[in-house]
Each structure stands twice: as structure tokens, then as C-alpha cells.
Amino acid sequence: MAECGEYVLSHGNQMVVLCERGIRTFETATRNTLDLSAVPVVQELTHLPVIVDPSHAVGVRRWVPRSPTPPWRAGRPA
């Protein structure tokens, strides 16, 4: 993911933000599984900002506010 952002930067677009949206798993209750452990890893690999989009992973709007980790905390550097 970080290399993709760097590629876009190298072609002149300076407005790049990386976004964790979830990964496909065998879970059937939600669309994707949100991989919060990827956020600090990607933050160490790049200087680009990293945000989290729980709505894509959850797939059901009413469940987003009840996500266990607020995305604005997960994406913020320590």
C-alpha cells in the first residue's frame, strides 16, 4: 500500500492519503475484516498519513458507530 502512494506522489499528485478499509476473509457477517494492526505497520513504512474507513469493512451503516476502536484513534500516530 505504501509503495502505491509513493508511485502517485512520484507522478505529481501531492495530495495522497492511505486508507485501511479491510481485508477479505471467510467471515460472512461483515463485508471485510478491518485490519487495525496494519495501521502502525504502514505508518512506520511511509511518511504519508494513514486513515481508517470502518464503514467499508462493516458494510452496514448502523454498525459503524459501534466499532470497537474509534478509527480516528487507530489512525493517529502515538
Short mmCIF file of C-alpha atoms in Angstrom, two decimals:
data_model
loop_
_atom_site.label_atom_id
_atom_site.label_comp_id
_atom_site.label_asym_id
_atom_site.label_seq_id
_atom_site.Cartn_x
_atom_site.Cartn_y
_atom_site.Cartn_z
CA MET A 1 0.00 0.00 0.00
CA ALA A 2 2.79 2.45 0.86
CA GLU A 3 4.50 1.86 -2.49
CA CYS A 4 1.28 2.73 -4.32
CA GLY A 5 1.15 6.07 -2.52
CA GLU A 6 4.77 6.78 -3.36
CA TYR A 7 4.06 5.97 -7.01
CA VAL A 8 1.23 8.51 -7.11
CA LEU A 9 3.49 11.11 -5.45
CA SER A 10 6.24 10.49 -8.00
CA HIS A 11 3.82 11.38 -10.79
CA GLY A 12 2.98 14.80 -9.40
CA ASN A 13 -0.04 14.33 -7.13
CA GLN A 14 0.94 15.64 -3.69
CA MET A 15 -2.49 15.00 -2.12
CA VAL A 16 -2.12 11.35 -1.08
CA VAL A 17 -3.68 9.68 1.96
CA LEU A 18 -3.52 5.94 2.59
CA CYS A 19 -6.70 4.27 3.84
CA GLU A 20 -7.17 0.91 5.58
CA ARG A 21 -10.58 -0.40 4.51
CA GLY A 22 -10.40 -4.06 5.47
CA ILE A 23 -9.34 -7.38 4.03
CA ARG A 24 -11.39 -10.24 2.59
CA THR A 25 -11.74 -13.20 4.93
CA PHE A 26 -14.08 -16.15 5.35
CA GLU A 27 -16.22 -14.12 7.78
CA THR A 28 -19.78 -13.85 6.46
CA ALA A 29 -21.34 -11.45 8.99
CA THR A 30 -19.47 -8.43 7.63
CA ARG A 31 -18.20 -7.41 4.21
CA ASN A 32 -14.50 -7.37 5.18
CA THR A 33 -12.40 -7.69 8.32
CA LEU A 34 -10.83 -4.42 9.43
CA ASP A 35 -7.10 -4.97 9.96
CA LEU A 36 -6.21 -2.37 12.58
CA SER A 37 -2.83 -3.98 13.15
CA ALA A 38 -1.83 -2.83 9.65
CA VAL A 39 -2.12 0.86 10.58
CA PRO A 40 1.01 1.22 12.77
CA VAL A 41 2.97 -1.02 10.40
CA VAL A 42 2.16 1.19 7.40
CA GLN A 43 2.83 4.33 9.46
CA GLU A 44 6.38 3.07 10.06
CA LEU A 45 6.87 2.35 6.36
CA THR A 46 5.77 5.72 4.97
CA HIS A 47 5.58 9.41 5.72
CA LEU A 48 2.06 9.58 4.25
CA PRO A 49 -0.98 9.97 6.51
CA VAL A 50 -2.93 6.77 7.20
CA ILE A 51 -6.65 6.77 7.97
CA VAL A 52 -9.18 4.00 8.68
CA ASP A 53 -12.56 3.52 6.97
CA PRO A 54 -14.64 1.17 9.14
CA SER A 55 -17.76 1.64 7.02
CA HIS A 56 -16.29 -0.38 4.15
CA ALA A 57 -15.27 -3.28 6.38
CA VAL A 58 -18.50 -3.40 8.37
CA GLY A 59 -20.74 -2.98 5.36
CA VAL A 60 -23.75 -1.96 7.47
CA ARG A 61 -24.11 1.75 8.26
CA ARG A 62 -25.80 1.33 11.63
CA TRP A 63 -22.89 -0.79 12.93
CA VAL A 64 -20.15 1.75 12.18
CA PRO A 65 -20.57 3.90 15.34
CA ARG A 66 -20.36 0.74 17.46
CA SER A 67 -16.99 -0.31 16.06
CA PRO A 68 -14.75 -1.33 18.99
CA THR A 69 -11.83 1.00 18.17
CA PRO A 70 -12.64 4.52 17.00
CA PRO A 71 -10.90 4.89 13.65
CA TRP A 72 -9.67 8.41 14.42
CA ARG A 73 -7.66 6.93 17.31
CA ALA A 74 -6.38 3.94 15.37
CA GLY A 75 -5.06 6.07 12.52
CA ARG A 76 -3.42 8.68 14.73
CA PRO A 77 0.30 8.36 15.46
CA ALA A 78 1.18 7.55 19.07
#
